[in-house]
PDB file of C-alpha atoms in Angstrom:
ATOM      1  CA  MET A   1      79.613 163.491 127.091  1.00 45.00           C
ATOM      2  CA  LYS A   2      81.931 161.155 128.946  1.00 54.00           C
ATOM      3  CA  SER A   3      80.792 157.700 127.213  1.00 51.00           C
ATOM      4  CA  HIS A   4      80.327 159.618 124.914  1.00 52.00           C
ATOM      5  CA  SER A   5      84.584 159.781 124.870  1.00 61.00           C
ATOM      6  CA  VAL A   6      84.955 156.398 126.061  1.00 63.00           C
ATOM      7  CA  GLY A   7      83.265 155.457 122.382  1.00 77.00           C
ATOM      8  CA  ALA A   8      84.896 157.249 120.219  1.00 88.00           C
ATOM      9  CA  VAL A   9      88.667 155.954 122.609  1.00 90.00           C
ATOM     10  CA  GLY A  10      87.745 152.791 121.316  1.00 88.00           C
ATOM     11  CA  LEU A  11      86.661 153.362 117.791  1.00 92.00           C
ATOM     12  CA  ILE A  12      90.252 154.591 117.394  1.00 97.00           C
ATOM     13  CA  GLN A  13      92.412 151.576 119.568  1.00 96.00           C
ATOM     14  CA  LYS A  14      90.010 149.255 117.091  1.00 96.00           C
ATOM     15  CA  GLU A  15      91.233 151.111 113.738  1.00 96.00           C
ATOM     16  CA  LEU A  16      95.547 151.857 115.738  1.00 98.00           C
ATOM     17  CA  PHE A  17      95.443 148.147 115.994  1.00 97.00           C
ATOM     18  CA  SER A  18      94.597 147.757 112.438  1.00 97.00           C
ATOM     19  CA  PHE A  19      97.584 149.151 111.024  1.00 98.00           C
ATOM     20  CA  ARG A  20     100.162 147.144 113.572  1.00 97.00           C
ATOM     21  CA  ASP A  21     103.413 145.895 112.187  1.00 97.00           C
ATOM     22  CA  GLU A  22     105.475 143.977 114.393  1.00 97.00           C
ATOM     23  CA  GLU A  23     108.442 144.126 113.005  1.00 97.00           C
ATOM     24  CA  TYR A  24     108.313 148.135 113.081  1.00 97.00           C
ATOM     25  CA  LYS A  25     107.525 147.361 116.874  1.00 97.00           C
ATOM     26  CA  ALA A  26     110.603 145.783 117.476  1.00 96.00           C
ATOM     27  CA  PHE A  27     112.841 148.242 115.464  1.00 96.00           C
ATOM     28  CA  ASN A  28     110.723 151.326 117.196  1.00 96.00           C
ATOM     29  CA  LYS A  29     111.133 150.179 120.674  1.00 96.00           C
ATOM     30  CA  LYS A  30     115.003 149.935 120.598  1.00 96.00           C
ATOM     31  CA  LEU A  31     114.620 153.950 119.737  1.00 96.00           C
ATOM     32  CA  VAL A  32     112.689 154.985 122.095  1.00 96.00           C
ATOM     33  CA  PRO A  33     113.444 152.658 125.080  1.00 95.00           C
ATOM     34  CA  ASN A  34     112.029 154.144 127.960  1.00 94.00           C
ATOM     35  CA  VAL A  35     108.958 153.167 127.075  1.00 96.00           C
ATOM     36  CA  ASP A  36     106.476 150.157 128.645  1.00 96.00           C
ATOM     37  CA  GLU A  37     106.855 147.871 125.395  1.00 95.00           C
ATOM     38  CA  LYS A  38     103.703 146.275 126.435  1.00 96.00           C
ATOM     39  CA  THR A  39     102.630 149.751 125.410  1.00 97.00           C
ATOM     40  CA  MET A  40     103.597 150.080 122.371  1.00 98.00           C
ATOM     41  CA  ILE A  41     101.087 149.464 119.097  1.00 98.00           C
ATOM     42  CA  GLY A  42     103.863 149.598 116.366  1.00 98.00           C
ATOM     43  CA  ILE A  43     102.503 151.854 113.407  1.00 98.00           C
ATOM     44  CA  ARG A  44     104.745 153.394 111.022  1.00 97.00           C
ATOM     45  CA  THR A  45     104.033 157.418 111.858  1.00 97.00           C
ATOM     46  CA  PRO A  46     103.408 158.411 107.721  1.00 97.00           C
ATOM     47  CA  VAL A  47     100.575 155.432 108.540  1.00 98.00           C
ATOM     48  CA  LEU A  48      99.559 156.748 111.783  1.00 98.00           C
ATOM     49  CA  ARG A  49      99.370 161.136 110.309  1.00 97.00           C
ATOM     50  CA  SER A  50      98.030 159.372 108.122  1.00 98.00           C
ATOM     51  CA  PHE A  51      95.035 157.970 109.630  1.00 98.00           C
ATOM     52  CA  ALA A  52      95.088 161.312 111.537  1.00 98.00           C
ATOM     53  CA  LYS A  53      94.448 163.973 108.933  1.00 97.00           C
ATOM     54  CA  ASN A  54      91.831 161.876 107.842  1.00 97.00           C
ATOM     55  CA  PHE A  55      90.360 161.015 111.057  1.00 98.00           C
ATOM     56  CA  PHE A  56      90.074 164.283 112.027  1.00 98.00           C
ATOM     57  CA  LYS A  57      88.474 165.899 108.883  1.00 97.00           C
ATOM     58  CA  SER A  58      85.763 162.638 108.652  1.00 97.00           C
ATOM     59  CA  TYR A  59      84.819 162.659 112.015  1.00 96.00           C
ATOM     60  CA  PRO A  60      86.243 165.682 114.226  1.00 96.00           C
ATOM     61  CA  ASP A  61      83.240 165.299 117.155  1.00 95.00           C
ATOM     62  CA  LYS A  62      85.198 161.736 117.618  1.00 96.00           C
ATOM     63  CA  ALA A  63      88.429 163.388 117.532  1.00 97.00           C
ATOM     64  CA  GLU A  64      87.455 165.879 119.991  1.00 96.00           C
ATOM     65  CA  ALA A  65      86.213 163.357 122.213  1.00 95.00           C
ATOM     66  CA  PHE A  66      89.491 161.183 121.738  1.00 96.00           C
ATOM     67  CA  MET A  67      91.639 164.307 123.379  1.00 97.00           C
ATOM     68  CA  LYS A  68      89.690 165.032 126.395  1.00 94.00           C
ATOM     69  CA  ILE A  69      90.796 161.401 127.645  1.00 92.00           C
ATOM     70  CA  LEU A  70      94.047 161.747 129.509  1.00 95.00           C
ATOM     71  CA  PRO A  71      95.886 159.843 129.998  1.00 96.00           C
ATOM     72  CA  HIS A  72      96.268 157.495 127.191  1.00 96.00           C
ATOM     73  CA  THR A  73      96.784 153.809 127.737  1.00 96.00           C
ATOM     74  CA  TYR A  74      98.631 153.404 124.099  1.00 98.00           C
ATOM     75  CA  PHE A  75     102.131 155.177 122.909  1.00 98.00           C
ATOM     76  CA  GLU A  76     100.524 155.700 119.435  1.00 98.00           C
ATOM     77  CA  GLU A  77      97.620 157.140 121.286  1.00 98.00           C
ATOM     78  CA  ASN A  78     100.099 159.498 121.702  1.00 98.00           C
ATOM     79  CA  ASN A  79     101.132 160.388 118.878  1.00 98.00           C
ATOM     80  CA  LEU A  80      98.025 160.694 117.852  1.00 98.00           C
ATOM     81  CA  HIS A  81      97.111 163.419 119.883  1.00 98.00           C
ATOM     82  CA  ALA A  82      99.349 165.189 118.263  1.00 98.00           C
ATOM     83  CA  PHE A  83      98.820 164.814 115.007  1.00 98.00           C
ATOM     84  CA  PHE A  84      95.562 165.766 116.229  1.00 98.00           C
ATOM     85  CA  ILE A  85      96.670 168.883 117.262  1.00 98.00           C
ATOM     86  CA  GLU A  86      97.989 169.238 113.873  1.00 98.00           C
ATOM     87  CA  GLN A  87      94.945 169.838 112.172  1.00 98.00           C
ATOM     88  CA  ILE A  88      93.688 172.333 114.082  1.00 98.00           C
ATOM     89  CA  ARG A  89      93.398 175.667 112.181  1.00 97.00           C
ATOM     90  CA  ASP A  90      91.963 178.158 115.400  1.00 98.00           C
ATOM     91  CA  PHE A  91      95.421 179.836 117.203  1.00 98.00           C
ATOM     92  CA  GLU A  92      94.050 179.820 120.610  1.00 98.00           C
ATOM     93  CA  THR A  93      91.644 176.504 120.849  1.00 98.00           C
ATOM     94  CA  CYS A  94      95.241 174.575 119.292  1.00 98.00           C
ATOM     95  CA  LEU A  95      97.327 175.981 121.594  1.00 98.00           C
ATOM     96  CA  ALA A  96      95.533 175.083 124.949  1.00 98.00           C
ATOM     97  CA  LYS A  97      95.221 172.278 123.440  1.00 98.00           C
ATOM     98  CA  THR A  98      98.673 171.498 123.308  1.00 98.00           C
ATOM     99  CA  GLU A  99      99.502 173.246 127.021  1.00 98.00           C
ATOM    100  CA  ALA A 100      96.946 169.947 127.796  1.00 98.00           C
ATOM    101  CA  PHE A 101      98.560 167.533 126.519  1.00 98.00           C
ATOM    102  CA  LEU A 102     102.156 168.740 128.058  1.00 98.00           C
ATOM    103  CA  PRO A 103     102.314 167.206 130.602  1.00 98.00           C
ATOM    104  CA  PHE A 104     101.523 163.542 129.530  1.00 98.00           C
ATOM    105  CA  ILE A 105     104.410 163.177 127.110  1.00 98.00           C
ATOM    106  CA  ASP A 106     106.766 161.355 128.462  1.00 97.00           C
ATOM    107  CA  ASN A 107     109.131 160.565 125.612  1.00 98.00           C
ATOM    108  CA  TRP A 108     111.388 162.321 123.080  1.00 98.00           C
ATOM    109  CA  GLU A 109     109.604 160.703 120.150  1.00 98.00           C
ATOM    110  CA  THR A 110     106.027 162.151 120.966  1.00 98.00           C
ATOM    111  CA  CYS A 111     107.573 165.847 121.875  1.00 98.00           C
ATOM    112  CA  ASP A 112     109.226 165.775 118.691  1.00 98.00           C
ATOM    113  CA  LEU A 113     106.879 164.947 116.273  1.00 96.00           C
ATOM    114  CA  PHE A 114     104.359 167.840 116.365  1.00 95.00           C
ATOM    115  CA  SER A 115     104.988 170.668 115.215  1.00 96.00           C
ATOM    116  CA  PRO A 116     101.267 172.783 114.590  1.00 98.00           C
ATOM    117  CA  PRO A 117     101.804 174.447 111.449  1.00 97.00           C
ATOM    118  CA  VAL A 118      99.372 177.421 113.050  1.00 98.00           C
ATOM    119  CA  PHE A 119     101.904 178.601 115.597  1.00 98.00           C
ATOM    120  CA  LYS A 120     103.990 179.928 112.680  1.00 97.00           C
ATOM    121  CA  LYS A 121     101.231 182.197 111.879  1.00 97.00           C
ATOM    122  CA  HIS A 122     101.394 183.516 115.371  1.00 98.00           C
ATOM    123  CA  PRO A 123     105.209 183.430 116.334  1.00 98.00           C
ATOM    124  CA  ASP A 124     105.175 185.831 118.799  1.00 98.00           C
ATOM    125  CA  ALA A 125     101.900 184.898 121.104  1.00 98.00           C
ATOM    126  CA  VAL A 126     103.880 181.147 121.077  1.00 98.00           C
ATOM    127  CA  TYR A 127     107.131 182.713 122.042  1.00 98.00           C
ATOM    128  CA  GLU A 128     105.499 184.048 125.352  1.00 98.00           C
ATOM    129  CA  ARG A 129     104.198 180.530 125.562  1.00 98.00           C
ATOM    130  CA  ILE A 130     107.568 179.049 125.132  1.00 98.00           C
ATOM    131  CA  LEU A 131     109.262 181.079 128.143  1.00 98.00           C
ATOM    132  CA  VAL A 132     107.119 180.011 130.655  1.00 98.00           C
ATOM    133  CA  TRP A 133     107.307 176.273 128.941  1.00 98.00           C
ATOM    134  CA  LEU A 134     111.267 176.758 129.339  1.00 98.00           C
ATOM    135  CA  LYS A 135     110.441 177.002 133.560  1.00 97.00           C
ATOM    136  CA  SER A 136     108.191 174.000 133.711  1.00 98.00           C
ATOM    137  CA  LYS A 137     109.782 171.107 135.824  1.00 97.00           C
ATOM    138  CA  HIS A 138     108.253 168.130 133.473  1.00 98.00           C
ATOM    139  CA  CYS A 139     111.503 167.358 131.599  1.00 98.00           C
ATOM    140  CA  TYR A 140     109.405 167.320 127.977  1.00 98.00           C
ATOM    141  CA  THR A 141     107.814 170.228 128.548  1.00 98.00           C
ATOM    142  CA  VAL A 142     110.681 171.735 128.458  1.00 98.00           C
ATOM    143  CA  ARG A 143     112.416 169.336 125.495  1.00 98.00           C
ATOM    144  CA  TYR A 144     109.375 170.902 123.598  1.00 98.00           C
ATOM    145  CA  ALA A 145     110.010 174.628 124.010  1.00 98.00           C
ATOM    146  CA  ILE A 146     113.330 173.877 122.928  1.00 98.00           C
ATOM    147  CA  GLY A 147     112.665 172.002 119.861  1.00 98.00           C
ATOM    148  CA  CYS A 148     109.921 175.021 118.664  1.00 98.00           C
ATOM    149  CA  LEU A 149     112.978 176.939 119.174  1.00 98.00           C
ATOM    150  CA  LEU A 150     115.023 174.969 116.350  1.00 98.00           C
ATOM    151  CA  SER A 151     111.785 174.909 114.424  1.00 97.00           C
ATOM    152  CA  ASN A 152     110.262 177.730 114.257  1.00 97.00           C
ATOM    153  CA  TYR A 153     113.167 180.748 115.458  1.00 98.00           C
ATOM    154  CA  LEU A 154     116.300 179.909 113.439  1.00 98.00           C
ATOM    155  CA  ASP A 155     115.580 182.201 110.490  1.00 97.00           C
ATOM    156  CA  ALA A 156     113.395 185.117 109.998  1.00 96.00           C
ATOM    157  CA  GLU A 157     111.576 185.010 113.335  1.00 97.00           C
ATOM    158  CA  PHE A 158     115.659 184.636 114.927  1.00 98.00           C
ATOM    159  CA  LYS A 159     116.957 186.734 117.662  1.00 97.00           C
ATOM    160  CA  THR A 160     119.885 186.211 119.597  1.00 97.00           C
ATOM    161  CA  GLU A 161     118.127 185.773 122.938  1.00 98.00           C
ATOM    162  CA  MET A 162     116.958 182.532 122.144  1.00 98.00           C
ATOM    163  CA  LEU A 163     120.318 181.386 122.398  1.00 98.00           C
ATOM    164  CA  GLU A 164     120.793 182.686 125.714  1.00 98.00           C
ATOM    165  CA  LEU A 165     118.077 180.892 126.383  1.00 98.00           C
ATOM    166  CA  ALA A 166     118.731 177.592 125.360  1.00 98.00           C
ATOM    167  CA  ALA A 167     122.386 178.334 127.158  1.00 98.00           C
ATOM    168  CA  SER A 168     121.057 178.583 130.374  1.00 97.00           C
ATOM    169  CA  VAL A 169     118.543 175.236 130.507  1.00 97.00           C
ATOM    170  CA  GLU A 170     119.825 173.554 133.410  1.00 94.00           C
ATOM    171  CA  SER A 171     119.031 169.950 133.898  1.00 96.00           C
ATOM    172  CA  ASP A 172     120.513 167.016 133.867  1.00 96.00           C
ATOM    173  CA  GLU A 173     117.514 165.674 132.135  1.00 97.00           C
ATOM    174  CA  TYR A 174     119.305 163.824 129.437  1.00 98.00           C
ATOM    175  CA  TYR A 175     116.861 164.024 126.860  1.00 98.00           C
ATOM    176  CA  ILE A 176     116.827 167.867 127.611  1.00 98.00           C
ATOM    177  CA  LYS A 177     120.479 168.331 126.921  1.00 98.00           C
ATOM    178  CA  MET A 178     120.266 166.805 123.745  1.00 98.00           C
ATOM    179  CA  MET A 179     117.891 169.020 122.796  1.00 98.00           C
ATOM    180  CA  VAL A 180     119.828 171.754 123.885  1.00 98.00           C
ATOM    181  CA  ALA A 181     122.991 170.140 121.744  1.00 98.00           C
ATOM    182  CA  TRP A 182     121.200 169.437 118.387  1.00 98.00           C
ATOM    183  CA  TYR A 183     119.353 173.171 119.380  1.00 98.00           C
ATOM    184  CA  PHE A 184     122.294 174.405 118.770  1.00 98.00           C
ATOM    185  CA  SER A 185     123.817 172.089 116.504  1.00 98.00           C
ATOM    186  CA  PHE A 186     121.535 173.880 114.176  1.00 98.00           C
ATOM    187  CA  ALA A 187     122.330 177.016 114.832  1.00 98.00           C
ATOM    188  CA  LEU A 188     125.193 176.952 113.459  1.00 98.00           C
ATOM    189  CA  ILE A 189     124.156 175.528 110.567  1.00 97.00           C
ATOM    190  CA  LYS A 190     121.694 178.716 110.386  1.00 98.00           C
ATOM    191  CA  GLN A 191     122.915 181.270 112.107  1.00 98.00           C
ATOM    192  CA  TYR A 192     126.696 180.850 112.811  1.00 98.00           C
ATOM    193  CA  ASP A 193     128.421 184.466 113.639  1.00 98.00           C
ATOM    194  CA  ALA A 194     126.172 184.586 116.497  1.00 98.00           C
ATOM    195  CA  ALA A 195     125.970 180.486 117.652  1.00 98.00           C
ATOM    196  CA  ILE A 196     129.767 180.152 117.708  1.00 98.00           C
ATOM    197  CA  PRO A 197     130.516 182.067 120.611  1.00 98.00           C
ATOM    198  CA  TYR A 198     128.561 180.041 122.655  1.00 98.00           C
ATOM    199  CA  ILE A 199     131.100 177.097 121.752  1.00 98.00           C
ATOM    200  CA  GLN A 200     134.137 179.145 121.961  1.00 98.00           C
ATOM    201  CA  ASN A 201     133.608 180.270 124.979  1.00 98.00           C
ATOM    202  CA  ARG A 202     132.276 176.901 126.665  1.00 97.00           C
ATOM    203  CA  ARG A 203     129.109 178.174 127.718  1.00 97.00           C
ATOM    204  CA  LEU A 204     127.250 174.669 127.900  1.00 98.00           C
ATOM    205  CA  GLU A 205     127.895 172.046 130.220  1.00 96.00           C
ATOM    206  CA  PRO A 206     130.287 169.358 128.876  1.00 97.00           C
ATOM    207  CA  PHE A 207     128.378 167.079 127.454  1.00 98.00           C
ATOM    208  CA  THR A 208     126.322 169.437 125.802  1.00 98.00           C
ATOM    209  CA  HIS A 209     128.543 170.984 124.359  1.00 98.00           C
ATOM    210  CA  ALA A 210     130.006 167.805 123.106  1.00 98.00           C
ATOM    211  CA  LYS A 211     127.166 166.897 121.312  1.00 98.00           C
ATOM    212  CA  ALA A 212     126.427 169.929 119.859  1.00 98.00           C
ATOM    213  CA  ILE A 213     129.522 170.234 118.361  1.00 98.00           C
ATOM    214  CA  GLN A 214     129.449 166.422 116.777  1.00 98.00           C
ATOM    215  CA  LYS A 215     125.542 166.889 114.825  1.00 97.00           C
ATOM    216  CA  ALA A 216     127.545 170.024 113.775  1.00 97.00           C
ATOM    217  CA  ILE A 217     130.276 168.223 112.261  1.00 97.00           C
ATOM    218  CA  GLU A 218     127.385 165.176 110.939  1.00 97.00           C
ATOM    219  CA  SER A 219     125.708 167.959 108.899  1.00 96.00           C
ATOM    220  CA  THR A 220     125.927 168.374 104.994  1.00 96.00           C
ATOM    221  CA  ARG A 221     124.798 171.822 105.974  1.00 96.00           C
ATOM    222  CA  ILE A 222     128.096 172.721 106.883  1.00 96.00           C
ATOM    223  CA  PRO A 223     131.451 174.199 104.862  1.00 95.00           C
ATOM    224  CA  SER A 224     134.367 171.386 105.223  1.00 96.00           C
ATOM    225  CA  GLU A 225     136.791 174.388 106.865  1.00 97.00           C
ATOM    226  CA  ILE A 226     134.197 175.211 109.643  1.00 97.00           C
ATOM    227  CA  LYS A 227     134.061 171.509 110.596  1.00 97.00           C
ATOM    228  CA  THR A 228     138.209 171.708 110.714  1.00 97.00           C
ATOM    229  CA  TYR A 229     137.513 174.448 112.733  1.00 98.00           C
ATOM    230  CA  LEU A 230     135.189 173.352 115.414  1.00 98.00           C
ATOM    231  CA  LYS A 231     136.854 170.173 115.149  1.00 97.00           C
ATOM    232  CA  THR A 232     139.861 172.064 117.613  1.00 97.00           C
ATOM    233  CA  LEU A 233     136.601 173.037 119.513  1.00 97.00           C
ATOM    234  CA  LYS A 234     135.876 169.526 121.014  1.00 93.00           C
TER     235      LYS A 234
END
């Protein structure tokens, strides 16, 4: 089984290097500065996502074998792993694969770019796991949890308690604070009446408070009069 997994990794790495784009690598390494550029191949996200979809459909056994080998060597292998997880249609399997992968995420891009479609069909079960992920000591597990609240729980599945969950996250990690800010900027778009008291009462720590307002003001989905009001709350 191990040799099968190693063989799958070798095959996939060969494919990944065929998509190498040095110009894109130079651009992307500036966006993800905490990733060692020696581990970055340089593959545009749409290209990698398309490859993941086709490879998973054609070689599910090799994709499965690949996901068993952690940690990965290359940044794009982590992103590919995330995209493979998105292809899984069985909820329990998808959740298990996600939880096995979360501790190995080491950057914001990998963390933010995958959101399994099957999760939206099981909001209550995922929410239970979000409550656990928020208590993690791993930066990107917490960020992923807040990102899930942003992506899947600001519309029909929204509960006011979720705002309190996000506001109560205590961390000095920049990438966690930024995700909390993003969450509240979207909450101001989608659940304004529930979210605005958190800004009015300065429930967020100063950096996150300022960033939430900044991101909300930059949005084209917030009316100009609300933007004007938000500026007074800086």
